[in-house]
Amino acid sequence: MPARWKEANVIPVPKVHLPQLIKADLRPISLTATLSNLLESFVGSWIWILDRIEDKLDKHQHGALKGRSTMHTLVNFMHHWNKAVDECKSVHAVFVDFAKAVDHNVLVARLMDYGLPHTVIWWIFLFLHLRRQRVKIGDMISEWLVMDAGMPQGSYLGPLMFITLVDSLRVSCMMHKFVDDATLSEFIAKSGRSDMNACCDELVQQSIEIKMNVSGRKTKEMLLGPIAKDPPPPITVRGTTVSRVPVFKLLEVHVFSDLKSMEHVDAISSKAASRLYSVLSQTAEASGCPDQGPAALL
């Protein structure tokens, strides 16, 4: 793997309008050499890596796999949640956020456990070893930084390597995965108690073993359906109390604690109306009617 092919310009793409925090509001996208991207796709498709390991992966992993999508994940856990509510149970859900600093040695060990050919494992190791990246914003470019961990964001093999790494995370409660998104669910009867804290402790311990971190600040919890008089105590992750929220945006869908969908429809409609107004404003200005705005086109 030529050294020049392991260099990347990192472009920070805002996750929200007017980002305030670098780590929370920006997504680093790595722009790598075109020939490097082609070589990645050749290795991923010609060697059939996914076909060799797919039957060994967690059945609740729906990301970066053929024939699966966010829709499968959403339908799966929404089915279990609504079924529990219909049975007069409450649902305790935790939306886990991982710090995605992938350790290269741990990843190579995981690939060896899957029984991949040694030539493929060596190539992936060389692909990750001594990678360099720099941040590029407009005409400004930072100094080169050698990466000793992590995967290039936006690369062909990145999602596939990540799901092999997190596949070992399997806890006692129900867990749905979509690449780096993990949702824990437990169903509590009226007289039952919550074991979610113990389940989160399991996940944290397993994450430490593969040198990944669960972010207590970004992880959120939610109670859905009928809530008992004595709700479950707050969840703590690595000494940090997890925020309990009434709504959470999961895989681009607004999930509300009452499991109703009208609020999500309203949010999408509002977003579409805002974008349509912006398009019409630009069109009106281009057509020579800037004073009348979008009304000139209706």
JSON list of C-alpha atoms in Angstrom, two decimals, residues 81 91-95 220-224 243-249 255-258:
[
{"chain": "A", "resi": 81, "resn": "TRP", "atom": "CA", "xyz": [-41.61, -1.89, 21.81]},
{"chain": "A", "resi": 91, "resn": "VAL", "atom": "CA", "xyz": [-40.04, -0.10, 27.82]},
{"chain": "A", "resi": 92, "resn": "HIS", "atom": "CA", "xyz": [-36.69, 1.12, 29.09]},
{"chain": "A", "resi": 93, "resn": "ALA", "atom": "CA", "xyz": [-34.46, 2.09, 26.17]},
{"chain": "A", "resi": 94, "resn": "VAL", "atom": "CA", "xyz": [-30.87, 3.34, 26.18]},
{"chain": "A", "resi": 95, "resn": "PHE", "atom": "CA", "xyz": [-29.32, 4.91, 23.09]},
{"chain": "A", "resi": 220, "resn": "LYS", "atom": "CA", "xyz": [-29.42, 8.92, 26.39]},
{"chain": "A", "resi": 221, "resn": "GLU", "atom": "CA", "xyz": [-32.22, 6.91, 28.00]},
{"chain": "A", "resi": 222, "resn": "MET", "atom": "CA", "xyz": [-35.99, 6.94, 27.55]},
{"chain": "A", "resi": 223, "resn": "LEU", "atom": "CA", "xyz": [-39.02, 5.39, 29.24]},
{"chain": "A", "resi": 224, "resn": "LEU", "atom": "CA", "xyz": [-41.78, 4.41, 26.80]},
{"chain": "A", "resi": 243, "resn": "SER", "atom": "CA", "xyz": [-29.84, 12.08, 30.60]},
{"chain": "A", "resi": 244, "resn": "ARG", "atom": "CA", "xyz": [-33.44, 10.85, 30.43]},
{"chain": "A", "resi": 245, "resn": "VAL", "atom": "CA", "xyz": [-35.17, 12.40, 27.41]},
{"chain": "A", "resi": 246, "resn": "PRO", "atom": "CA", "xyz": [-38.79, 12.43, 26.11]},
{"chain": "A", "resi": 247, "resn": "VAL", "atom": "CA", "xyz": [-37.72, 12.31, 22.46]},
{"chain": "A", "resi": 248, "resn": "PHE", "atom": "CA", "xyz": [-34.64, 11.02, 20.63]},
{"chain": "A", "resi": 249, "resn": "LYS", "atom": "CA", "xyz": [-33.64, 11.17, 16.98]},
{"chain": "A", "resi": 255, "resn": "VAL", "atom": "CA", "xyz": [-38.84, 8.56, 18.58]},
{"chain": "A", "resi": 256, "resn": "PHE", "atom": "CA", "xyz": [-41.21, 9.88, 21.26]},
{"chain": "A", "resi": 257, "resn": "SER", "atom": "CA", "xyz": [-41.91, 8.31, 24.63]},
{"chain": "A", "resi": 258, "resn": "ASP", "atom": "CA", "xyz": [-45.60, 7.82, 23.75]}
]
